[in-house]
mmCIF file of C-alpha atoms in Angstrom:
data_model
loop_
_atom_site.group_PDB
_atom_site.id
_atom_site.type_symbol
_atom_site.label_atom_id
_atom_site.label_comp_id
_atom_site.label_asym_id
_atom_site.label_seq_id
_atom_site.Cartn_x
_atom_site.Cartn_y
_atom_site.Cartn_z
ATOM 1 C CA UNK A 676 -15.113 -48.849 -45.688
ATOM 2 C CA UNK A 677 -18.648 -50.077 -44.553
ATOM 3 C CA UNK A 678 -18.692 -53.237 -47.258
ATOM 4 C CA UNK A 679 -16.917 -54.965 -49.844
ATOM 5 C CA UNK A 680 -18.639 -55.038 -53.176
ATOM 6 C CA UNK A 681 -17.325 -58.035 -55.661
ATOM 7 C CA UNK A 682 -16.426 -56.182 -58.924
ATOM 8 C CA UNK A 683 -14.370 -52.938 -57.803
ATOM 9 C CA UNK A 684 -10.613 -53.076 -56.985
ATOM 10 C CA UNK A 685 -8.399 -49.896 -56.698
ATOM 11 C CA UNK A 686 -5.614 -48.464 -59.462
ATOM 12 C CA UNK A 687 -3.462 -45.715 -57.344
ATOM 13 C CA UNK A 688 -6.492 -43.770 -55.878
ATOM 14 C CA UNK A 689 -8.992 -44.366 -58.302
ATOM 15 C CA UNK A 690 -11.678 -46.928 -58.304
ATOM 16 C CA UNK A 691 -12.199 -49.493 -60.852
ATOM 17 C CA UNK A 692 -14.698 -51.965 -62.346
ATOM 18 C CA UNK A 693 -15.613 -55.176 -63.939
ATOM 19 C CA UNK A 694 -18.531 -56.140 -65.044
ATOM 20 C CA UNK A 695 -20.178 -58.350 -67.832
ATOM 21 C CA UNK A 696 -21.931 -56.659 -70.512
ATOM 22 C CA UNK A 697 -25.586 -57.499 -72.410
ATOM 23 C CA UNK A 698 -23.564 -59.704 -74.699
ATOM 24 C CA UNK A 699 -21.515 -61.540 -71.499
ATOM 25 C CA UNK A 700 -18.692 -60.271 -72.279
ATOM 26 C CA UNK A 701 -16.206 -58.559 -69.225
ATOM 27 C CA UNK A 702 -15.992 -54.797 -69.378
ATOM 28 C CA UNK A 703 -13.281 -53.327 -67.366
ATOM 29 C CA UNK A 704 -13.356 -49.713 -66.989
ATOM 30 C CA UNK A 705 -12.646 -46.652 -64.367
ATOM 31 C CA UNK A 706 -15.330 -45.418 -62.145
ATOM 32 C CA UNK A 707 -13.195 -42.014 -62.167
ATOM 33 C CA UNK A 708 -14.302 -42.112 -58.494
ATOM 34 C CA UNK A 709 -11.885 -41.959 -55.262
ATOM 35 C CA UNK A 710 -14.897 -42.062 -52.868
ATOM 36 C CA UNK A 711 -15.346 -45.807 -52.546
ATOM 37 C CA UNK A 712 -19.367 -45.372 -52.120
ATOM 38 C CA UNK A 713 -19.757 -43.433 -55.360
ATOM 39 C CA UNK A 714 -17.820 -46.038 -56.961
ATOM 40 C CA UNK A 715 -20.306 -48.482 -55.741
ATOM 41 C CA UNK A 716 -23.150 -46.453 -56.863
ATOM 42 C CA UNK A 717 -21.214 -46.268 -60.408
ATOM 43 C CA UNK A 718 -21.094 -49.570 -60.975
ATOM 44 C CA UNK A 719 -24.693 -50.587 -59.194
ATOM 45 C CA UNK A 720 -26.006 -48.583 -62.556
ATOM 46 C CA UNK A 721 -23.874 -50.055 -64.727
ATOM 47 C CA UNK A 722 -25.076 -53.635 -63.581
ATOM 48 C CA UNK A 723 -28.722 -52.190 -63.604
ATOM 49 C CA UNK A 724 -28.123 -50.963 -67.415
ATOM 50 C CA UNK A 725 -27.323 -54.318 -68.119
ATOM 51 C CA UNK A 726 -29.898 -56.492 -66.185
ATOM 52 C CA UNK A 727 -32.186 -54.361 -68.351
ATOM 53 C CA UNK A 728 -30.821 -54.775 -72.000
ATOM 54 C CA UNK A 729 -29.006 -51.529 -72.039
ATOM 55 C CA UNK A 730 -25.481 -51.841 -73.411
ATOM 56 C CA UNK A 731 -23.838 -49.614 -71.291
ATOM 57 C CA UNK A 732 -21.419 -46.516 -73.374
ATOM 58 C CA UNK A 733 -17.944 -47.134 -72.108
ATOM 59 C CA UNK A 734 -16.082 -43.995 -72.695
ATOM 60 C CA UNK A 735 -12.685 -45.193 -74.426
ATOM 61 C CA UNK A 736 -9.497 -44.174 -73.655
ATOM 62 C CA UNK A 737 -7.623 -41.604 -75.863
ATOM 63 C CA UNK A 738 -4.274 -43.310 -77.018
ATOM 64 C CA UNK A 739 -1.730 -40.935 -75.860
ATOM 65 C CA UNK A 740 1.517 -40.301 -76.852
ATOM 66 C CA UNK A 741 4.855 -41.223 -74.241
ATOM 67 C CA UNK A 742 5.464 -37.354 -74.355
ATOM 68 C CA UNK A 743 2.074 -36.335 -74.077
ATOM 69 C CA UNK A 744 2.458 -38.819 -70.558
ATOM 70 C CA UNK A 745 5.786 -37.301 -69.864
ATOM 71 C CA UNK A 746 4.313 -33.847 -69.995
ATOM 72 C CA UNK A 747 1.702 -34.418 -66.985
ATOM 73 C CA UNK A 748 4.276 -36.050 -65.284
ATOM 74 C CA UNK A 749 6.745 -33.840 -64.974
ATOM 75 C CA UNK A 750 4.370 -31.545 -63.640
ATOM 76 C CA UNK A 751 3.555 -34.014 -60.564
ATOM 77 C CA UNK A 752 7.079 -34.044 -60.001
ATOM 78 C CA UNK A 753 7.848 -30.761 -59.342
ATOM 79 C CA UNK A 754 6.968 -31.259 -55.897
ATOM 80 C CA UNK A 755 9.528 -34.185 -55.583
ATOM 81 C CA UNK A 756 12.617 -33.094 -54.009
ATOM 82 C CA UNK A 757 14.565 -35.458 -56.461
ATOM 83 C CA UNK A 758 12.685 -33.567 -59.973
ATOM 84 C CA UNK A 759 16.335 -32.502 -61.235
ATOM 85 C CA UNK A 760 17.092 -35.987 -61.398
ATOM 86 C CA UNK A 761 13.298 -37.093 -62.417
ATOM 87 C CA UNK A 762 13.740 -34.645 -65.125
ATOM 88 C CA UNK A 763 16.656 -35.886 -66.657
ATOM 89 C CA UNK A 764 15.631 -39.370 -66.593
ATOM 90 C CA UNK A 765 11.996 -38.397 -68.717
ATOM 91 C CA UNK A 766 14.283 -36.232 -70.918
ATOM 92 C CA UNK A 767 16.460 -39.506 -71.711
ATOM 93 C CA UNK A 768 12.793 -41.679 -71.796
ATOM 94 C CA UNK A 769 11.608 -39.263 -74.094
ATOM 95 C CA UNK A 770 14.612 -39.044 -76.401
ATOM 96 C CA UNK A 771 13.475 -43.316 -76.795
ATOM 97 C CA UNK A 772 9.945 -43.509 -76.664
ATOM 98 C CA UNK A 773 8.792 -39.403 -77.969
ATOM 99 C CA UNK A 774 6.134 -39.757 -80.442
ATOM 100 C CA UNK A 775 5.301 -43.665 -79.777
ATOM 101 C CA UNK A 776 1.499 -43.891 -78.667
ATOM 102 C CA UNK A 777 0.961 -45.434 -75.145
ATOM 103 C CA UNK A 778 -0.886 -48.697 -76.059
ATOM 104 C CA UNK A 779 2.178 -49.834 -78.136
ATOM 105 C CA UNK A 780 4.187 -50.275 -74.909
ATOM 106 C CA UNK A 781 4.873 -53.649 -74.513
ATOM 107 C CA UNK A 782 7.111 -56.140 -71.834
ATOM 108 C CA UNK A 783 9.434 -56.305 -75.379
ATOM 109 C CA UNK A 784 9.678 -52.841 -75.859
ATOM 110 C CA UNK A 785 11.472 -51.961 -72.416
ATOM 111 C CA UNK A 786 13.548 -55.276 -72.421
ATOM 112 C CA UNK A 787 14.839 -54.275 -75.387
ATOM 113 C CA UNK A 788 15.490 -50.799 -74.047
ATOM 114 C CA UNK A 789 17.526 -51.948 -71.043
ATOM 115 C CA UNK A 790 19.587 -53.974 -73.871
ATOM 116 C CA UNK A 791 20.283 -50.745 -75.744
ATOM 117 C CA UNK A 792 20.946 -48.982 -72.757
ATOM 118 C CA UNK A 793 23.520 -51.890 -70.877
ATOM 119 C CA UNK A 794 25.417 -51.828 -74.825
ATOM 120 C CA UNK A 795 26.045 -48.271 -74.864
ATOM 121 C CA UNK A 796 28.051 -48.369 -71.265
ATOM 122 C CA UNK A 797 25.222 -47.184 -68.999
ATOM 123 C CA UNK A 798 25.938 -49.293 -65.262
ATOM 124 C CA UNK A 799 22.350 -51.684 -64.333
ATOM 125 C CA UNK A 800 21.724 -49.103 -61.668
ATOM 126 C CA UNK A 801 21.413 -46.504 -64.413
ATOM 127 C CA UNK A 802 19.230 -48.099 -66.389
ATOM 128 C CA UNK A 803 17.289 -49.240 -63.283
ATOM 129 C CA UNK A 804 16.590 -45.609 -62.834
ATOM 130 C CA UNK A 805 15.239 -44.946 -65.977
ATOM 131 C CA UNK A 806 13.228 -48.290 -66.057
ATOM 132 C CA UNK A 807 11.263 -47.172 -62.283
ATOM 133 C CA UNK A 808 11.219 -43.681 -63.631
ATOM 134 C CA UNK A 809 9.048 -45.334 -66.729
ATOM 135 C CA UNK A 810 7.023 -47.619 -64.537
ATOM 136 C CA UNK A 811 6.102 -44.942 -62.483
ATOM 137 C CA UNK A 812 5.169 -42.360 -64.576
ATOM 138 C CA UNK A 813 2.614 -45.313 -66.345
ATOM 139 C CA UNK A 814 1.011 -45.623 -62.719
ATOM 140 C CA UNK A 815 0.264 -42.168 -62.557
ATOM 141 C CA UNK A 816 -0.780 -42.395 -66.511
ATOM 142 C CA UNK A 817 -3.204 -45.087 -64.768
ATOM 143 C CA UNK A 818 -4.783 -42.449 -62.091
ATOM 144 C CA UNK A 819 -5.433 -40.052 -64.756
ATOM 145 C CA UNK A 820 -6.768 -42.741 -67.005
ATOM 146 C CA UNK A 821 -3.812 -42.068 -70.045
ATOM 147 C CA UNK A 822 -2.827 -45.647 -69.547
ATOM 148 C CA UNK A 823 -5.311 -49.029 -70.255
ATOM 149 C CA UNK A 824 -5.017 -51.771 -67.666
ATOM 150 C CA UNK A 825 -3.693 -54.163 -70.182
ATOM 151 C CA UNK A 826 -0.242 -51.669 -71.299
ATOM 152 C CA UNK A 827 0.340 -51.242 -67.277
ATOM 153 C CA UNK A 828 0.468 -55.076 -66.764
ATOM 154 C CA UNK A 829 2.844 -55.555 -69.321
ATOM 155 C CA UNK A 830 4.894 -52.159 -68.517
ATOM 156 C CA UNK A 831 4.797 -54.240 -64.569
ATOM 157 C CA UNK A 832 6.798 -57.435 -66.237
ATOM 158 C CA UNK A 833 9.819 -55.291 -66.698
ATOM 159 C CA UNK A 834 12.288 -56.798 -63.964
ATOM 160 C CA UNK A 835 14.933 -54.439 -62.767
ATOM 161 C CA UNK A 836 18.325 -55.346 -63.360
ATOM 162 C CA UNK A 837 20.446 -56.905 -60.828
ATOM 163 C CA UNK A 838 23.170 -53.921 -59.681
ATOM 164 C CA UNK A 839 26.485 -54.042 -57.861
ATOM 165 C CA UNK A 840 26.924 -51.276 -55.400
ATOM 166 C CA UNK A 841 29.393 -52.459 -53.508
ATOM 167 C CA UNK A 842 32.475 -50.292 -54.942
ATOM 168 C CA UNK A 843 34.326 -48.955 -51.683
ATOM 169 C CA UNK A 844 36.941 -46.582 -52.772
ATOM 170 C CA UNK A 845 38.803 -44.818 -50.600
ATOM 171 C CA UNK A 846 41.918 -42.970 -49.642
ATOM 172 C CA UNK A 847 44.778 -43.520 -47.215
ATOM 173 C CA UNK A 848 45.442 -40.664 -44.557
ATOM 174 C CA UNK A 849 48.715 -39.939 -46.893
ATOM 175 C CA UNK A 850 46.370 -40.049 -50.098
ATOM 176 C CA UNK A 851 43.998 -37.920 -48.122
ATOM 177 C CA UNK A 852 46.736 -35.090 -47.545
ATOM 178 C CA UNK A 853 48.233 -35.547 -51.486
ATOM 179 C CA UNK A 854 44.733 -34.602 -52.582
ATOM 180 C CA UNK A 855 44.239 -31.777 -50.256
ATOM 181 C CA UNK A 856 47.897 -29.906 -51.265
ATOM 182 C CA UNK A 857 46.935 -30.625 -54.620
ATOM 183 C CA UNK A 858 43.600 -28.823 -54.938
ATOM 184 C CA UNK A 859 43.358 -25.060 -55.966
ATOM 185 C CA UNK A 860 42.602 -22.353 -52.818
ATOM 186 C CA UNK A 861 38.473 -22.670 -53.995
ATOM 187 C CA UNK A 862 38.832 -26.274 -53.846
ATOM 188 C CA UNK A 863 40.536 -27.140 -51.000
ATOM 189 C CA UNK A 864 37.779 -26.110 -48.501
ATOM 190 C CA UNK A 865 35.284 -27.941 -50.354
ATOM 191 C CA UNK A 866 37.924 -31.775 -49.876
ATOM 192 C CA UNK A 867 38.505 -30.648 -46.447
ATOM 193 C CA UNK A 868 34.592 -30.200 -45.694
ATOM 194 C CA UNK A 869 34.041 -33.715 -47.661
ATOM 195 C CA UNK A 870 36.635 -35.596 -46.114
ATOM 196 C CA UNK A 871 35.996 -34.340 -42.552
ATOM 197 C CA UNK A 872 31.681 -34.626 -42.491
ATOM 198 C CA UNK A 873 30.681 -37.103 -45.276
ATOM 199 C CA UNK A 874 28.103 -34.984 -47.100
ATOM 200 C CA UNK A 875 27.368 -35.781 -50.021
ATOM 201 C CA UNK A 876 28.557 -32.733 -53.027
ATOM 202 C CA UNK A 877 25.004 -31.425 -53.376
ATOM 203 C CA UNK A 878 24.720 -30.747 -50.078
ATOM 204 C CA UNK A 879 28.446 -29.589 -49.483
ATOM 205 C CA UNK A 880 27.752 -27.075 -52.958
ATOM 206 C CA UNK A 881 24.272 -26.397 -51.442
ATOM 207 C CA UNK A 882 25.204 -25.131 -47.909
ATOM 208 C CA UNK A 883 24.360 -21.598 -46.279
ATOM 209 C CA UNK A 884 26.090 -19.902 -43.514
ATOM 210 C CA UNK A 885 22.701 -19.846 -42.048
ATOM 211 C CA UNK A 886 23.134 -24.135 -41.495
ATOM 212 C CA UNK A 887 26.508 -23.561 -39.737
ATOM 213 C CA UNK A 888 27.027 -23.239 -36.349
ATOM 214 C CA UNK A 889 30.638 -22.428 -35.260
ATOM 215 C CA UNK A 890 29.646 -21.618 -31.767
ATOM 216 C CA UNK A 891 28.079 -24.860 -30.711
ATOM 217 C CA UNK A 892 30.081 -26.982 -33.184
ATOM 218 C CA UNK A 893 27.522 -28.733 -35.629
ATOM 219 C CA UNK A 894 25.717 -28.643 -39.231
ATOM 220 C CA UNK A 895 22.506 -29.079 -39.414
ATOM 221 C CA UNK A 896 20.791 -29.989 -42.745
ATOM 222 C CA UNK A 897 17.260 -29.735 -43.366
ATOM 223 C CA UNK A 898 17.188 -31.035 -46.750
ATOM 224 C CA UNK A 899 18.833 -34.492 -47.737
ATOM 225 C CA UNK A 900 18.188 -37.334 -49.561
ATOM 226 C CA UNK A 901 16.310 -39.267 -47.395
ATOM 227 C CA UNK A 902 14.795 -36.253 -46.303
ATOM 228 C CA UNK A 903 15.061 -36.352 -43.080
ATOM 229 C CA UNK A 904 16.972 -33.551 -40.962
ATOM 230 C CA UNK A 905 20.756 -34.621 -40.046
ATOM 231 C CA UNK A 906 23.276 -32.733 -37.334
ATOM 232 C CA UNK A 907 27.051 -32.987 -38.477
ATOM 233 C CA UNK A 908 29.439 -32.493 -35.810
ATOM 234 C CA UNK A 909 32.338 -30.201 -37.104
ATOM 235 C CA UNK A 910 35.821 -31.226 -35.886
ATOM 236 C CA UNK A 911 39.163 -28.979 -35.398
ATOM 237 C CA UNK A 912 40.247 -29.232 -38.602
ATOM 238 C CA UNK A 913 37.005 -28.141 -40.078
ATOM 239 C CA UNK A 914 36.302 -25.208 -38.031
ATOM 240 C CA UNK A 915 39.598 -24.008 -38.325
ATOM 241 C CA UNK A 916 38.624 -24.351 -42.474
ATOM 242 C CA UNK A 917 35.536 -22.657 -41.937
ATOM 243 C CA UNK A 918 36.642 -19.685 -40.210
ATOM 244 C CA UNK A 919 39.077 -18.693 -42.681
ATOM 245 C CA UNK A 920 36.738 -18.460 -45.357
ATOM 246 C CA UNK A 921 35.681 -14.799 -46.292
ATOM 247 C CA UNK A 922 31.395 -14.140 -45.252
ATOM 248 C CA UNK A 923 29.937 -12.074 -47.283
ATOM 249 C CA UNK A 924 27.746 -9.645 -45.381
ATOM 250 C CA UNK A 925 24.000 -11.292 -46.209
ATOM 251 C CA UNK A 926 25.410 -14.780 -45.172
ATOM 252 C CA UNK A 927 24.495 -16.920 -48.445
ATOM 253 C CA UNK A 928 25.950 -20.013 -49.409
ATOM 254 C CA UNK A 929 29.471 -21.349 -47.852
ATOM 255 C CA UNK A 930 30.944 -22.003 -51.045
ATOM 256 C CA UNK A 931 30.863 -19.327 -53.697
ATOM 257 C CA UNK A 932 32.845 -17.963 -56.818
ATOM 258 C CA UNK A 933 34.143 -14.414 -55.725
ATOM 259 C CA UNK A 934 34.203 -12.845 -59.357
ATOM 260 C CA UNK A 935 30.137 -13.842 -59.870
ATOM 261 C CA UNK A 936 29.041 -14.211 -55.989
ATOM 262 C CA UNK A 937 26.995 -16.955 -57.128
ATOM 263 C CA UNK A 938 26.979 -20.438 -55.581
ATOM 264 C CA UNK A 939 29.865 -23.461 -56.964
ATOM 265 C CA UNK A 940 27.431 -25.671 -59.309
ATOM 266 C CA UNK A 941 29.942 -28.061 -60.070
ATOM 267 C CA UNK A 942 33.559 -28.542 -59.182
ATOM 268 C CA UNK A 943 33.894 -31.428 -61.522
ATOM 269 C CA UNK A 944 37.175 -30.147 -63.826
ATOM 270 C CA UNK A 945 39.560 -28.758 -60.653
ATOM 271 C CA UNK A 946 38.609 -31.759 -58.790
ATOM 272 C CA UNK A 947 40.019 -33.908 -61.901
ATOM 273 C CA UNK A 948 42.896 -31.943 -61.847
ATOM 274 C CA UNK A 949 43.804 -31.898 -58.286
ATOM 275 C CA UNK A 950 43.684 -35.777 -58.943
ATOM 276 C CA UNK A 951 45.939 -36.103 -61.340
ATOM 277 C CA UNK A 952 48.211 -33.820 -59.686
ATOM 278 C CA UNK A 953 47.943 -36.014 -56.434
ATOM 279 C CA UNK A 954 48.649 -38.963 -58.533
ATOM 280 C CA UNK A 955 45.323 -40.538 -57.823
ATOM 281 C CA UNK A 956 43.401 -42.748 -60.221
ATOM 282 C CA UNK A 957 40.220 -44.300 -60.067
ATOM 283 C CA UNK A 958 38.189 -41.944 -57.353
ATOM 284 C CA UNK A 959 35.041 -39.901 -57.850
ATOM 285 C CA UNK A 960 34.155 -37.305 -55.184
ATOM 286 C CA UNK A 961 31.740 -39.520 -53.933
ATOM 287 C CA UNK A 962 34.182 -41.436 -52.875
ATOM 288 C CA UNK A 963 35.629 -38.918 -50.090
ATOM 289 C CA UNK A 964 32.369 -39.625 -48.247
ATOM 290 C CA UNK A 965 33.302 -43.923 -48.153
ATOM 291 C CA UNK A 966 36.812 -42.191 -47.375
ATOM 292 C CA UNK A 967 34.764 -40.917 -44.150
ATOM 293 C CA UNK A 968 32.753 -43.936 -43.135
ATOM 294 C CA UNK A 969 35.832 -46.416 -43.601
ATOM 295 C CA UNK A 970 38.537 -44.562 -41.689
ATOM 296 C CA UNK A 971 35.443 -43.667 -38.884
ATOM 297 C CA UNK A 972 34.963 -47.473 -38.711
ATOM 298 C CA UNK A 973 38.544 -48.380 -38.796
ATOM 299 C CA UNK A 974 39.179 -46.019 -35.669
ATOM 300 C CA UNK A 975 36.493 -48.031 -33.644
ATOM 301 C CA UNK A 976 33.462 -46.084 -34.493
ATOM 302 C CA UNK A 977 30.492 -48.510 -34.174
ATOM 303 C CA UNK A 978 27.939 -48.911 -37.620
ATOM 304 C CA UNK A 979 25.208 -47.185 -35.584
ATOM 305 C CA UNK A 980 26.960 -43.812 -35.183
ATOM 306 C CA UNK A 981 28.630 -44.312 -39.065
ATOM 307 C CA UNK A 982 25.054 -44.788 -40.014
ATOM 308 C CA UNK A 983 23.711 -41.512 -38.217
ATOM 309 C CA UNK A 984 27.099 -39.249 -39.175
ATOM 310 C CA UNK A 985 25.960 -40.612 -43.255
ATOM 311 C CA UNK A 986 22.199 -39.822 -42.838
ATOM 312 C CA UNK A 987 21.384 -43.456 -44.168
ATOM 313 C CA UNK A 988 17.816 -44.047 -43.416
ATOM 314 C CA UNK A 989 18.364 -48.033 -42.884
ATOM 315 C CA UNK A 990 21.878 -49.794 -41.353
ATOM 316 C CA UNK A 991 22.412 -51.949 -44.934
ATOM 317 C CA UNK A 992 24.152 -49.200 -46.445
ATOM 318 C CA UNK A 993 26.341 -48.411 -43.870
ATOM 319 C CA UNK A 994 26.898 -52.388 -43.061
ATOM 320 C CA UNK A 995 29.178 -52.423 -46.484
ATOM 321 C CA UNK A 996 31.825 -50.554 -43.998
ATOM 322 C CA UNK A 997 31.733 -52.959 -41.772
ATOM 323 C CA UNK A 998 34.493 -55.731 -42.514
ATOM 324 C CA UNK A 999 36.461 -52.317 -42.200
ATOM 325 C CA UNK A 1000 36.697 -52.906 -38.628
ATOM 326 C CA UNK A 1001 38.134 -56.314 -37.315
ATOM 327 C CA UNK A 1002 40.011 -55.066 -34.567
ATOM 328 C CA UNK A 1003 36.932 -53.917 -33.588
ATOM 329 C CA UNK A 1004 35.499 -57.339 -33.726
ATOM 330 C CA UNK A 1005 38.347 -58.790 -31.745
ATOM 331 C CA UNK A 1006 37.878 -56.490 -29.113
ATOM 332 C CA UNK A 1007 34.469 -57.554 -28.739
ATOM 333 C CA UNK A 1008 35.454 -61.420 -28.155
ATOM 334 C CA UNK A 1009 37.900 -60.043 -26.024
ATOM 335 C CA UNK A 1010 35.406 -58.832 -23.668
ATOM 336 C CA UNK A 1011 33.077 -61.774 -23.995
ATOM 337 C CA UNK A 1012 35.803 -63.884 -23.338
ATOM 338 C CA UNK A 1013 36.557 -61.896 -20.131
ATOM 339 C CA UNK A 1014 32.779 -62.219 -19.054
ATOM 340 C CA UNK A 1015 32.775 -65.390 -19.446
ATOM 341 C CA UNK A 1016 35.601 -66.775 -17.604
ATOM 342 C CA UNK A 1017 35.852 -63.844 -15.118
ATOM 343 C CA UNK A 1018 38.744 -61.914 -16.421
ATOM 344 C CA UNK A 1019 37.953 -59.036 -14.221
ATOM 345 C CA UNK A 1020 41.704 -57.471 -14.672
ATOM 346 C CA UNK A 1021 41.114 -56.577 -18.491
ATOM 347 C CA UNK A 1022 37.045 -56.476 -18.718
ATOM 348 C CA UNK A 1023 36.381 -52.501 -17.603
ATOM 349 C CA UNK A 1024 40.054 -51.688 -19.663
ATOM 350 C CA UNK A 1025 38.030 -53.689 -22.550
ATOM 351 C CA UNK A 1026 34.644 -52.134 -22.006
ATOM 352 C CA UNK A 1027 36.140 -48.793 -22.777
ATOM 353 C CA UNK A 1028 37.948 -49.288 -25.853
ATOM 354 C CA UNK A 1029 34.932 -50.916 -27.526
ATOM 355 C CA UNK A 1030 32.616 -48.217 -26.774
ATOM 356 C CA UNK A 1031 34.769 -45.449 -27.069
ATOM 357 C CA UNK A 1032 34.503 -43.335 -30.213
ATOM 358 C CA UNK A 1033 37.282 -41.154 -32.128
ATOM 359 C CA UNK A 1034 36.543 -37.261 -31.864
ATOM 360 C CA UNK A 1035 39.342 -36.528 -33.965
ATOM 361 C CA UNK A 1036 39.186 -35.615 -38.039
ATOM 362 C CA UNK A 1037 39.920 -37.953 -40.756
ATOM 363 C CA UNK A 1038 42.870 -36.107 -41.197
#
């Protein structure tokens, strides 16, 4: 950028202006311009319109309906690798805000909505969801100049709630086989594959014979959350799993419904029911992956590797695991007290424990 021109500042890629008009009055409008020198040139006519007498013809904004923004927006999304869940979150906006014109959008409004929303049960990281999905799909409204400057401020006063995401459920080794006796034959694979690798159930649901590799021992995922690629060492108990499971010919997906040969979408009702047959309350599947992490940590696994084996793209997630592991912690005094006061007898004995890291299952 060769120079900075007083006047134009930036609203996601487009360039904007400000200017006074014949009448001295600030006119804020978009250049429609992401070149930054044909924004110049924009408004170095509008400020030569004016210097002249000429009242310059601001095109104004159509006022847009929420849906007609919701509309547009889904279609950016569609390249998003989280759309499903984009889409469902504009399908609940748009059951609130439909028909209601985009200038009406107030601070008030979406307070009020996150009120509604908290009353009828929905957790603050729910409605945190909903409340970024809204904020972001105004931004965008901004680019494509459906949203005025004014509605966005207002729509950026909306503070997210404060969440708690520090439930850590998980099962004992006994709980862990109770479950696993309990499920139905389709089932069982699927807790065994949980328990035993920590993927999440989209990714467990979503898995192709193509990803597995029984020869060298691993998983490899190309598409996660974070999307970033992740390797998943498989363990005894999981290849011995694996290779019982019938292959259909053309490879396909792991986990499949014999009568349809289509894919498990959901596995929500005989995972309920293995529960209650196991006796075990309060556990989502979810949960089988902090099963993972916290009996990893508890066996002397250190955060770094729990961090890798979960795909977490930062350590904070994974730190929540880590007042799993106090033994651990010990051990590591141990050895600094042994450095310090020359304990040679115990210090390589030491050493090895606390770098050492369980091969073995879960289970």
């Amino acid at each position: 950028m060769a120079r900075k021109v007083k006047g134009l500042y930036k609203r996601g890629n487009v360039w904007w202006c400000a200017y006074k008009s014949v009448t001295g009055k600030v006119v804020r409008e978009s250049t429609g311009f992401i070149n930054y020198d044909m924004a110049i040139d924009f408004l170095t006519k509008r400020k030569a319109d004016v210097m002249v007498g000429i009242e310059p013809e601001v095109k104004k904004m159509v006022n847009y309906t929420f849906q007609e923004l919701a509309t547009e927006y889904l279609k950016w999304c569609e390249r998003q690798r989280c759309f499903k869940s984009k889409r469902n979150f504009v399908k609940q906006l748009g059951e609130a805000f439909s028909n209601i014109p985009l200038r009406q959008f107030n601070t008030m409004m979406l307070e009020h909505f996150q009120t509604e929303r908290l009353q009828k049960g929905n957790k603050p990281a729910t409605v945190n969801r909903l409340i970024a999905t809204i904020k972001h799909a105004f931004h965008k409204g901004c680019d494509w100049n459906m949203v005025d400057e004014g509605t966005m401020k207002c729509i950026k006063r909306v503070k997210l709630l404060e969440e708690n995401n520090r439930r850590l459920r998980y099962l004992s080794k006994e709980e862990c086989q109770a479950l696993i006796n309990a499920c139905d034959s389709h089932l069982k694979p699927i807790v065994i594959m949980a328990l035993n690798t920590g993927m999440r159930k989209s990714e467990i649901l979503g898995l192709r014979w193509d990803n597995v590799d029984l020869r060298h021992g691993f998983i490899l995922l190309d598409v996660t959350k974070n999307g970033e690629r992740r390797e998943i060492p498989i363990n005894d108990t999981l290849r011995a799993t694996l290779e019982a499971l019938p292959r259909r010919l053309d490879g396909g997906y792991v986990f499949y419904d014999p009568k349809t040969g289509e894919r498990y979408k959901e596995v929500k009702r005989s995972f309920g029911t293995a529960l209650r047959k196991a006796g075990i309350r309060d556990f989502k599947f979810h949960d089988a992956r902090h099963t993972f992490a916290s009996h990893l940590v508890m066996a002397g696994v250190d955060i770094t590797t729990v961090k890798e084996l979960l795909g977490h793209k930062t350590l904070t997630m994974t730190l929540r695991y880590a007042h799993l592991a106090p033994s651990h912690n010990v051990k590591a005094l141990d050895i600094l007290d042994s450095v310090l006061n020359d304990n040679q007898n115990s210090t390589s004995q030491l050493l090895h424990n606390f770098t050492s890291i369980r091969r073995e299952g879960v289970l």
